[in-house]
Amino acid sequence: MIQPSNDNEFYELDDPTVLPKASGFLWNERMMVQATCRGYMVAQFMQPEPAKYSHGPNLEAKSFMQPEQGYYAHHPGRFVYVKDEAGRLFSAPYEPVRARPDQFLFSVGKSSLRWMTESSGIRVQMTLTLSPSDVVELWRVKITNKTPQRKNLSVYPYFTVGYMSWMNQSGEYRPELQSIVCSSVTPYQKYPDYFKNLEFKDKTFLLADHEPAAWEVNQEAFEGEGGLAFPSAVQQPFLAKGDARYETPVCIFQYQVALEPGEEREYRFLFGAAKDEAEIADVRRRYFLTKEGGLDGFARAEAEYREVIAQGKGCLTIQTPDPALDNFVNHWMPRQMDYHGKTNRLSTDPQTRNYLQDNMGMSYIRPSIARAAFLHAVGQQHESGEMPDGILLFEGAELKYINQVPHADHCVWLPLCLAPYLDETDDYGILDAVVPFAGGKASATLFEHVERGLGWLRQSRDHRGLNFIHQGDWCDPMNMVGYKGKGVSGWLTIATAYVFRVWADICEKTGRSDRAEQHRLEAQKTNDTANRYLWDGNWYARGITDDNVVFGVSTDSEGRIFLNPQGWALLGGTANDDQRRRLIQAVTDQLESPYGVEKLAPAYTKMREDVGRVTQKHPGSAENGAVYNHAGAFYIYALYSVGERQDAYRLLRKMLPGPDLDDIIQRGQLPVFLPNYYRGAYRQFSRTAGRSSHLFNTGTVPWVYRSLIDGLFGVRGCREGLLVAPQLPDHWPQASLVRSFRGARFTVRIQRQPGVATTEVRVDGRLLADGIIRDIVPGSEYEVEVSIPSAQ
Amino acid sequence: MIQPSNDNEFYELDDPTVLPKASGFLWNERMMVQATCRGYMVAQFMQPEPAKYSHGPNLEAKSFMQPEQGYYAHHPGRFVYVKDEAGRLFSAPYEPVRARPDQFLFSVGKSSLRWMTESSGIRVQMTLTLSPSDVVELWRVKITNKTPQRKNLSVYPYFTVGYMSWMNQSGEYRPELQSIVCSSVTPYQKYPDYFKNLEFKDKTFLLADHEPAAWEVNQEAFEGEGGLAFPSAVQQPFLAKGDARYETPVCIFQYQVALEPGEEREYRFLFGAAKDEAEIADVRRRYFLTKEGGLDGFARAEAEYREVIAQGKGCLTIQTPDPALDNFVNHWMPRQMDYHGKTNRLSTDPQTRNYLQDNMGMSYIRPSIARAAFLHAVGQQHESGEMPDGILLFEGAELKYINQVPHADHCVWLPLCLAPYLDETDDYGILDAVVPFAGGKASATLFEHVERGLGWLRQSRDHRGLNFIHQGDWCDPMNMVGYKGKGVSGWLTIATAYVFRVWADICEKTGRSDRAEQHRLEAQKTNDTANRYLWDGNWYARGITDDNVVFGVSTDSEGRIFLNPQGWALLGGTANDDQRRRLIQAVTDQLESPYGVEKLAPAYTKMREDVGRVTQKHPGSAENGAVYNHAGAFYIYALYSVGERQDAYRLLRKMLPGPDLDDIIQRGQLPVFLPNYYRGAYRQFSRTAGRSSHLFNTGTVPWVYRSLIDGLFGVRGCREGLLVAPQLPDHWPQASLVRSFRGARFTVRIQRQPGVATTEVRVDGRLLADGIIRDIVPGSEYEVEVSIPSAQ
């Protein structure tokens, strides 16, 4: 029913009703599409701000990508109606007719999405892929007659365009382009925007390789009284060849096809955005009219896109007792990291913490991109050391939405995300790269940029030594805690202790022992402060408000415990052994659910005025009380960092959907990406708990990947080479993996051995004293045997 | 098929498919609803910015009201599903099931909207009214068994709530309130907005007078695979009593009813917005639980609302050879003016020109509101004389959208709109009222405010004496013409000439002859300048760009002639007799269509970079080339002002929909309001020409009303009293009217008389030398007989 296909490059779903929102996504450097099993789609491209060529039926707000995208009858989508001689109608993939298909398959692949719908012996196969860089969807629609009779069919690809503009919109068929061209001009009110908009791709086109018998460009005329499920125009022999004049445009072709038994016919389409007709003509020439080596541009683009996506592979291939884990880690996690690094979440001003973490993920797959990003980011640091709320990617981009609200945590992420980059690449030279500060007057090395960031964190503290929260920090913007300038963040204070230690290690490794010592002292001092003001007896408080109210503590009836301070207290050495036991138990008891750990509990049910915005996120609704995977991934990483491998694995496994069908159905999502959250508040609202946000923009993935590399499989880089120290869960007898690292290839076999007391690592038969493989020769292959105790 | 009902208080439509977008609208001081014959609705209320309690299915943009509102399957609406014992389903009024009813009636009234849908002998009557001031819709739903059999029915009122918020939304049934309550909190990002939002009515409720048998609050659960046309939940015996947790909420009740032949059952509902449950409880108490004089609050509110609306009546009741004209003028025009004056178009920063013109309309129906508005407006005038782009109505309101773009025409409107107020009320004392300028330092009389405004217009001119256009002027914001500071507006220059003359007359009437003389000289100078630089041989140019390109002239292939400069050249005395003949002919030949005069022609088909934004309005689409009624109304007013009564009447009749069914169908609108435009570009796109914008926000109505009073019926106020000088069209043998004026009542009978050479006016049998009825006694009734020549 839901399964990986044979080569693990696809996930397959054979019923469009069991996971109605199951989706896959594709992207290239300029665009992103998310498509569901039923044919609904969201597509965005950058010009440079996000724009659409297929819109909702009304005036949509421009916003960041929303979780739990809702679908409705006129939601944008790509469909094919098929009508037989008797007037019987169905649509592929499933919407809008919703005729129950005899056969159905939705295949979510890395570089293509495929749908197969068969009804009364007529099979429709739809395939979507992208090109490496054009704003165009590449569609194949194949119709096959599986019956023993000749069939006369009308086939109507129906690609929605929607409400393009309140000021103007129109559409018509252009025979010389074999295209439907829908036009609008982005409205502007202030004249300077006119010049900004001049190059916009404001036209939507559907370009066909076969000349259509008829067409319709007018949504209302198409539907008539029959509506989407039985459009009046489809009830006629031919579409009316209409146009749209300030009417909602749509792209619909009609093909007449007579198919002998077993015969098939394929149509190909290009659907996308263009500036003008000349650009559409150029697209047509390049994709349909020009051949090279027997292939036209369409087929070549498909192949090139497949190749580009294949290059975004991870540095880890595993084989464990859990094939679902193998499939997810080997195929889908690197792809999701690659998406983040390549597209920056289709934003022109990614939040600083997102930008840095997304590029931390790129350290494992395309480290040169990560390198450039770290240097780009510090080029926008203020001389005070403060990092901005967002990193502008283009000339003329602006800080928008939440990036206009001051958050206090951005300086934390630079050393944190640099550390694994250095582990992976040993490119310590990056620390000496000289980059100007914002404004361009002063310059400094990256090392000094990081030092200034730490200095800013050290100074942004109250008289007790706790870090001010300003109007928010990571993950759960509690914007009323400290807006008067007094409130502090428990998490952020603990996080700075961790960051001082991380940076101290890097100082040490680059021969700066004095600095290292200084940062370690600072970490200790911070931890002492945290323990003095934030330890609540069994866990750490989340913060203290402007009015000196400590919250996230045992006396609170809502928001009693927050996950983030606990995990980071493990990472930063804040918690001693006793505290560690207590806080882990508290998390297990109060935050763990069948779908992972919740970010806070009990979820807020009403505004708490001194905490703020997080309480706008109702329980059982959005992020408040959710299993917020980004926070969960950190907690897992923290558990591995202190050797709590059983707890860590249990939570990891809950985060990654497994083969359990009930579990997948509750989450509502094919296991092809990690969403930013699963619905939480499990103890209050179990009906909806576990549901996927369906939003694949999240910093979760690199931290899970890092947990696998540094923790579970223990194949982490260090200055000397590769440190091998796996932390398999008790129930795994063995695991094996291939690790690509600094140009070499390590085949690692981990085996439980009765009689082995501690982990033994052998390379080419030779036992290593400290588990570190040194003197790695690029291009070499290493065979690594790891023996672990059977009663570990 | 489409007709006024007997008492003229309603317009009726007996088929939901012939005019699918036919709509009516209701408003009170805090809200507005527009509802279609098929059940779709748009509702907005002020808190103080416009807000909704019933949303689209996706994240909607917040925007000003759009023309040609599109409808789609999940558009907000209010519907009632009815299911009989056999499972047969239909919905009232028509959507979403679209079962063709056996009988249907949509009745658009002044203070209520009514729908009747009968299917297989089951009649559903829905009635909507509002209260005078609460944000609540008052619904009656009556089910009648018209069959000879007993009927067991399930009745499901289905009121959409939609996507309330990206941050949170939920809904549940609250038995103690007998209500479904849907909750959200308006998201904010900058903390000061938290405090702004504290009093928001973020809850949507449906409150019932009968306890429901079951309910559903979850849109997706309700629809299931059956979709809107055949919801899965309705296929079950009972709704599931579900809730919504970050799922799209909806308000659906289920009633089980057994009706004997002829029996009927009525349910009443309140649907609206509330801050919290306490407010809903209060609404319940006031409307359903408290009786006074045998009526509960619901029934009393209906009566009070009817009374409030009835008070907004006009000062003119006509009886002419054209009953459709009578109906529209007597019933619907005052109502539309009242809407504008009472709601300010549901804006907190109405554009200055709109605010003044809307209140010019109030001069005829509620002059005290107009008076206050004029004084309020000049309180925001700068000391330089410049009027702001919008008038802020509330503390904390801000100039938004187009009001952030500097337009050059705002000073024109103050004297123009004051003039009819003075004619109507003779309240010249208003000119002596002292009002501060913006900033509150300096103050001046209203007279001086207007003088400063004229001074500003006089100074905002180039070396030739033509008025700068800045980034736009009235009606057709051509924002690239003068953004460099050089371009000028032909229309505005001509308009200032007219305004100087209007103001000169007012100066004269208040004994300021010197000022009057000065303004008349200025008008003459301006007219000379206009004729020197703008006359193109047969009409006046629209403007001259920054680069000295004259446009709106005979050598242009697009935008060759604009309506506004022509009409205003008649008003302002710019055109001599020869010019007048030529420009009227040019308008007739190039701009007149079966649906009225277009604003410009030929419509632009592409951007003309030196003109700008108007060319974003594609022909056959929005306003570019449209029959823009506001401009048309001015032209009609201008024609009457120079005695061109035949042309004036022809265009007036084209603007007001008549009894011709084909014409009404092309416009797509019941004749209950004047829309801001009919689709134009008739010569290019005749298919769509004439279609109504369905947008009733427009400055058209007061100018049409003024054209009737000052022109067609000639019953205009002046200092001495009432000037009677009708300009009937040739084909009318007679007309009669009742005019309310300065507290008196004038019954006027106009009759063509063979042998009469010029118009003769008799009051109570006495012939008036100059047609002016003097010494009007409030409370008196006057009988006025007007004889006009038969071959006039």
XYZ file of C-alpha atoms in Angstrom, chain B residues 180-653:
474
model
C -20.534 26.594 17.362
C -17.564 28.718 18.351
C -14.533 28.917 16.064
C -11.410 30.441 17.533
C -8.268 32.068 16.292
C -5.941 34.814 17.382
C -4.794 37.332 14.817
C -1.077 36.652 14.387
C 1.306 39.477 15.045
C 5.026 39.758 14.693
C 5.924 43.133 16.210
C 4.983 43.144 19.862
C 3.194 46.511 19.858
C 0.605 44.877 17.597
C -0.234 42.542 20.442
C -1.766 45.420 22.322
C -3.570 46.674 19.229
C -5.112 43.256 18.703
C -6.264 42.685 22.261
C -9.858 43.704 21.602
C -10.201 41.950 18.265
C -13.274 39.850 17.629
C -11.291 36.818 16.548
C -14.014 34.263 17.146
C -16.675 33.268 14.637
C -19.909 31.874 15.994
C -23.148 30.382 14.770
C -25.786 30.662 17.447
C -29.075 28.747 17.120
C -32.489 29.313 18.601
C -33.244 25.557 18.381
C -31.031 22.933 19.945
C -29.435 20.950 17.130
C -29.594 17.149 16.910
C -25.966 17.060 15.811
C -23.254 19.261 14.370
C -19.966 19.285 12.539
C -17.192 21.835 12.969
C -14.587 20.230 10.744
C -14.738 21.156 7.060
C -12.709 18.204 5.843
C -14.608 15.662 7.949
C -17.873 17.108 6.687
C -16.984 16.827 3.021
C -15.063 13.567 2.982
C -14.712 12.050 -0.477
C -18.238 13.211 -1.327
C -17.089 16.796 -1.542
C -19.277 19.846 -1.285
C -21.882 18.556 -3.710
C -22.572 15.369 -1.783
C -20.806 15.594 1.571
C -19.865 12.288 3.125
C -21.147 13.433 6.511
C -24.587 14.171 5.062
C -24.720 10.628 3.730
C -24.707 9.396 7.331
C -27.799 9.501 9.563
C -26.138 11.968 11.910
C -23.280 14.397 11.788
C -20.357 13.227 13.873
C -20.308 16.078 16.412
C -16.700 16.674 15.506
C -14.329 19.495 16.300
C -11.534 21.309 14.484
C -7.979 21.516 15.819
C -5.842 23.557 13.476
C -8.206 22.203 10.838
C -10.427 24.425 8.748
C -13.473 25.103 10.896
C -17.032 25.358 9.682
C -20.436 25.867 11.310
C -22.918 23.119 10.516
C -25.952 22.066 12.518
C -28.280 19.189 11.844
C -32.007 19.344 12.599
C -34.380 16.421 12.255
C -37.835 17.573 11.331
C -41.071 15.751 10.520
C -43.467 17.978 8.597
C -47.111 17.234 7.874
C -48.478 18.435 4.524
C -48.473 22.207 4.552
C -46.571 22.388 7.812
C -43.602 24.703 8.186
C -40.797 25.078 10.691
C -38.634 28.147 11.189
C -35.123 28.247 12.617
C -33.255 31.404 13.416
C -29.526 31.866 13.617
C -27.017 34.521 14.499
C -23.728 34.379 12.641
C -20.942 36.790 13.347
C -17.797 37.754 15.172
C -17.112 38.001 18.895
C -14.190 38.640 21.174
C -14.939 35.786 23.526
C -17.554 33.387 24.845
C -18.909 36.001 27.234
C -19.771 38.208 24.294
C -21.519 35.313 22.550
C -23.486 34.610 25.707
C -24.469 38.251 25.770
C -25.592 38.158 22.147
C -27.657 35.075 22.951
C -29.265 36.755 25.910
C -30.067 39.936 24.023
C -31.395 38.349 20.822
C -32.994 35.111 21.924
C -33.613 35.156 25.647
C -34.959 38.654 26.284
C -38.440 39.718 25.258
C -39.885 43.200 25.172
C -43.425 43.949 24.070
C -43.890 40.373 22.919
C -40.858 40.512 20.611
C -37.471 39.070 21.328
C -34.308 40.952 20.503
C -33.952 39.220 17.147
C -37.307 40.471 15.889
C -36.743 43.908 17.385
C -33.352 44.206 15.703
C -34.893 43.329 12.340
C -37.475 46.089 12.805
C -34.938 48.622 14.011
C -32.643 47.899 11.119
C -35.505 48.343 8.647
C -36.250 51.695 10.245
C -32.624 52.899 10.150
C -32.345 52.061 6.484
C -35.705 53.654 5.684
C -34.476 56.918 7.149
C -31.801 57.148 4.455
C -34.282 58.314 1.829
C -33.672 60.813 -0.932
C -35.052 64.285 -1.498
C -36.573 63.402 -4.855
C -39.412 61.067 -5.813
C -40.121 60.906 -9.501
C -42.789 59.545 -11.773
C -41.801 59.519 -15.421
C -42.623 57.582 -18.561
C -39.827 55.214 -17.531
C -40.840 53.087 -14.490
C -37.425 51.436 -14.279
C -35.839 54.849 -13.926
C -38.411 55.810 -11.291
C -37.701 52.700 -9.292
C -33.979 53.123 -9.405
C -33.985 56.819 -8.552
C -36.640 56.632 -5.859
C -35.440 53.552 -4.056
C -31.927 52.484 -4.828
C -29.829 55.559 -5.425
C -30.435 57.196 -2.022
C -29.728 53.834 -0.407
C -26.380 53.561 -2.183
C -25.470 57.133 -1.225
C -26.444 56.398 2.350
C -24.178 53.337 2.352
C -21.228 55.429 1.249
C -21.814 58.158 3.778
C -22.456 55.774 6.659
C -19.606 53.304 6.094
C -16.980 55.309 4.226
C -16.534 52.191 2.083
C -15.328 50.200 5.097
C -12.056 52.065 5.162
C -10.264 53.898 7.924
C -8.460 56.170 5.486
C -10.843 56.926 2.607
C -9.228 58.711 -0.269
C -9.828 62.413 0.128
C -11.721 62.732 -3.123
C -13.937 59.767 -2.236
C -14.628 61.016 1.231
C -15.680 64.431 -0.029
C -17.837 63.124 -2.844
C -19.476 60.467 -0.685
C -20.434 63.247 1.687
C -21.610 65.412 -1.141
C -24.168 62.615 -1.590
C -25.061 62.826 2.074
C -25.969 66.487 1.488
C -29.158 65.194 -0.114
C -30.122 62.715 2.566
C -28.374 63.415 5.875
C -26.817 66.896 5.515
C -25.590 67.024 9.116
C -23.257 64.099 8.365
C -21.964 65.893 5.290
C -21.332 69.049 7.298
C -19.304 67.228 9.925
C -17.325 65.416 7.255
C -16.288 68.551 5.377
C -15.024 70.090 8.611
C -13.277 66.845 9.575
C -11.530 66.704 6.207
C -10.065 70.212 6.289
C -8.754 69.448 9.770
C -6.198 67.276 7.967
C -5.237 69.887 5.389
C -1.640 71.082 5.497
C -0.998 74.739 6.114
C 0.348 74.941 2.562
C -3.184 74.268 1.407
C -2.382 70.782 0.205
C -4.973 68.178 1.067
C -3.682 64.752 2.130
C -4.279 61.699 -0.065
C -6.640 60.140 2.455
C -8.688 61.306 5.416
C -7.991 59.377 8.598
C -11.185 58.488 10.399
C -9.776 57.033 13.619
C -6.989 57.758 16.001
C -4.185 55.442 14.944
C -5.417 54.909 11.398
C -2.764 55.064 8.681
C -2.633 55.994 5.023
C -2.483 52.714 3.123
C -2.238 51.352 -0.426
C -2.726 54.047 -3.036
C -2.969 56.707 -0.335
C 0.774 56.454 0.065
C 1.236 57.675 -3.489
C 1.025 61.441 -3.991
C -1.900 62.497 -6.191
C -2.346 66.057 -7.348
C -6.091 66.506 -7.458
C -7.315 66.435 -3.860
C -7.723 70.202 -3.491
C -10.147 70.224 -6.394
C -12.873 68.372 -4.559
C -13.507 70.547 -1.564
C -15.192 73.490 -3.348
C -16.856 71.136 -5.814
C -18.513 69.052 -3.097
C -19.311 72.000 -0.880
C -21.246 73.735 -3.652
C -24.221 71.326 -3.756
C -24.211 71.151 0.058
C -24.656 74.921 0.102
C -27.267 74.771 -2.671
C -29.200 72.155 -0.762
C -28.973 73.554 2.763
C -28.161 77.240 2.326
C -25.901 76.642 5.339
C -23.359 79.289 4.313
C -22.519 79.583 7.992
C -20.349 76.508 7.579
C -17.848 78.690 5.739
C -17.186 80.592 8.939
C -16.511 77.482 11.038
C -12.958 77.574 12.386
C -10.937 74.389 12.013
C -7.251 73.749 12.769
C -4.861 72.619 10.080
C -3.002 69.307 10.351
C -0.588 69.461 13.242
C -3.043 71.612 15.176
C -0.951 74.779 15.374
C -2.704 77.143 12.985
C -6.453 77.406 12.474
C -8.665 79.026 9.866
C -12.260 79.267 8.754
C -13.512 76.725 6.280
C -13.598 79.548 3.728
C -9.900 80.159 4.268
C -9.150 76.413 4.103
C -10.725 76.303 0.677
C -8.843 79.419 -0.386
C -5.573 77.788 0.666
C -6.468 74.688 -1.294
C -7.027 76.795 -4.390
C -3.797 78.602 -3.687
C -1.995 75.287 -3.616
C -3.503 74.310 -6.977
C -2.471 77.669 -8.418
C 1.083 77.171 -7.305
C 1.451 73.531 -8.311
C 1.993 74.480 -11.910
C 4.787 74.498 -14.398
C 6.149 77.498 -16.299
C 3.334 77.192 -18.823
C 0.675 77.337 -16.130
C -0.285 73.669 -16.428
C -0.884 71.664 -13.244
C 1.723 69.123 -12.240
C 0.353 65.595 -12.069
C 2.943 64.201 -9.625
C 2.178 60.456 -9.448
C -1.425 60.592 -10.443
C -4.733 62.339 -10.412
C -8.361 61.377 -10.329
C -9.785 58.187 -11.749
C -6.943 56.904 -13.832
C -3.664 57.041 -11.933
C -1.150 57.577 -14.658
C 1.754 57.435 -12.302
C 4.626 57.629 -14.759
C 3.508 60.816 -16.486
C 5.058 63.149 -13.986
C 7.074 61.222 -11.431
C 10.182 63.220 -12.355
C 8.340 66.365 -11.331
C 7.721 67.839 -14.782
C 4.716 66.089 -16.255
C 1.359 67.834 -16.178
C -2.264 66.817 -16.201
C -4.557 68.199 -18.863
C -7.630 67.191 -16.941
C -6.392 68.712 -13.697
C -5.548 71.998 -15.349
C -9.013 72.202 -16.862
C -10.533 71.084 -13.552
C -8.869 73.938 -11.699
C -10.462 76.400 -14.130
C -13.844 74.896 -13.285
C -13.148 74.969 -9.572
C -12.078 78.620 -9.663
C -15.429 79.431 -11.259
C -17.388 77.364 -8.748
C -15.604 79.068 -5.897
C -15.980 82.479 -7.483
C -19.759 81.956 -7.462
C -19.660 81.037 -3.782
C -17.518 84.115 -3.042
C -20.023 86.221 -4.915
C -22.921 84.778 -2.964
C -21.233 85.566 0.332
C -20.512 89.144 -0.630
C -16.837 88.643 -1.473
C -16.926 90.202 -4.922
C -13.215 90.977 -5.023
C -12.297 87.399 -4.403
C -14.886 86.321 -6.927
C -13.379 88.563 -9.574
C -9.886 87.327 -8.795
C -10.951 83.668 -9.128
C -12.781 84.349 -12.369
C -9.661 85.933 -13.808
C -7.662 82.938 -12.679
C -10.175 80.631 -14.356
C -9.937 82.599 -17.575
C -6.134 82.535 -17.485
C -6.203 78.807 -16.861
C -8.606 78.231 -19.723
C -6.416 80.245 -22.059
C -3.438 78.123 -21.039
C -5.415 74.915 -21.527
C -6.514 75.977 -24.963
C -3.007 76.936 -25.909
C -1.300 73.687 -24.865
C -4.024 71.039 -24.700
C -6.505 71.585 -27.517
C -5.801 68.993 -30.171
C -8.156 70.192 -32.858
C -11.218 68.165 -31.900
C -10.705 67.462 -28.228
C -8.417 68.199 -25.277
C -5.266 66.217 -24.526
C -5.055 64.240 -21.285
C -1.601 65.480 -20.293
C 2.012 66.114 -21.112
C 4.720 63.811 -19.798
C 7.975 64.587 -18.022
C 9.612 64.390 -21.432
C 7.147 66.820 -22.962
C 5.138 64.239 -24.880
C 1.501 65.300 -25.243
C -0.811 62.309 -24.962
C -4.468 61.595 -25.376
C -4.289 63.178 -28.807
C -5.248 62.251 -32.349
C -1.826 60.948 -33.286
C -1.912 58.315 -30.504
C -2.994 54.873 -31.612
C -3.932 53.856 -28.051
C -5.309 56.145 -25.369
C -6.150 58.606 -28.126
C -9.002 60.334 -26.325
C -9.832 60.537 -22.611
C -13.282 61.420 -21.408
C -12.469 63.515 -18.370
C -10.798 66.546 -19.965
C -13.729 66.882 -22.372
C -16.560 67.001 -19.875
C -14.705 69.292 -17.530
C -13.876 71.635 -20.391
C -17.652 72.058 -20.758
C -18.110 72.643 -17.024
C -15.240 75.071 -16.687
C -15.993 77.129 -19.772
C -12.741 76.072 -21.395
C -14.429 75.101 -24.648
C -16.082 77.661 -26.911
C -19.129 76.761 -28.978
C -17.145 75.289 -31.812
C -14.913 73.323 -29.474
C -17.962 72.110 -27.595
C -19.568 70.727 -30.748
C -16.335 69.071 -31.793
C -15.496 67.445 -28.489
C -19.031 66.158 -27.950
C -18.915 64.632 -31.404
C -15.523 63.066 -30.673
C -16.855 61.532 -27.467
C -19.893 60.164 -29.278
C -17.823 58.723 -32.089
C -14.918 57.322 -30.109
C -16.061 56.715 -26.541
C -19.753 55.985 -26.578
C -20.845 52.358 -26.462
C -24.200 50.639 -25.893
C -23.328 50.631 -22.174
C -22.250 54.227 -21.765
C -19.144 56.300 -22.410
C -15.737 54.758 -21.994
C -13.118 56.553 -20.016
C -10.536 56.380 -22.748
C -10.140 54.794 -26.157
C -8.687 52.862 -27.787
C -7.880 50.921 -24.631
C -4.194 50.333 -24.056
C -2.947 46.864 -24.948
C 0.519 47.292 -23.511
C 2.556 49.446 -21.193
C 3.295 52.905 -22.454
C 6.226 53.681 -20.233
C 5.776 57.415 -20.081
C 2.152 57.090 -19.026
C 2.328 54.212 -16.625
C -0.080 52.413 -14.470
C -3.266 52.909 -16.453
C -1.783 50.691 -19.103
C -1.536 47.846 -16.620
C -5.279 47.751 -16.842
C -5.690 45.580 -19.891
C -8.479 46.312 -22.326
C -11.476 44.096 -21.874
C -10.260 43.607 -18.361
C -10.393 46.098 -15.568
C -10.649 49.867 -15.715
C -8.596 50.660 -18.783
C -11.109 51.481 -21.474
C -13.981 50.715 -19.138
C -17.291 52.500 -18.983
C -16.144 54.103 -15.794
C -19.364 55.401 -14.324
C -17.812 58.023 -12.101
C -16.283 59.716 -15.122
C -19.459 59.097 -17.086
C -21.569 60.727 -14.396
C -19.419 63.844 -14.571
C -19.789 63.942 -18.301
C -23.566 63.694 -17.985
C -23.497 66.435 -15.368
C -21.400 68.554 -17.716
C -23.777 68.011 -20.627
C -26.709 69.149 -18.513
C -24.689 72.138 -17.345
C -24.418 73.343 -20.939
C -27.991 72.351 -21.855
C -27.140 69.310 -23.962
C -30.122 67.443 -22.552
C -30.587 64.931 -25.376
C -27.041 63.607 -25.199
C -27.149 63.764 -21.426
C -30.307 61.712 -21.150
C -29.139 59.117 -23.672
C -25.970 58.509 -21.656
C -27.816 58.578 -18.353
C -30.194 55.908 -19.587
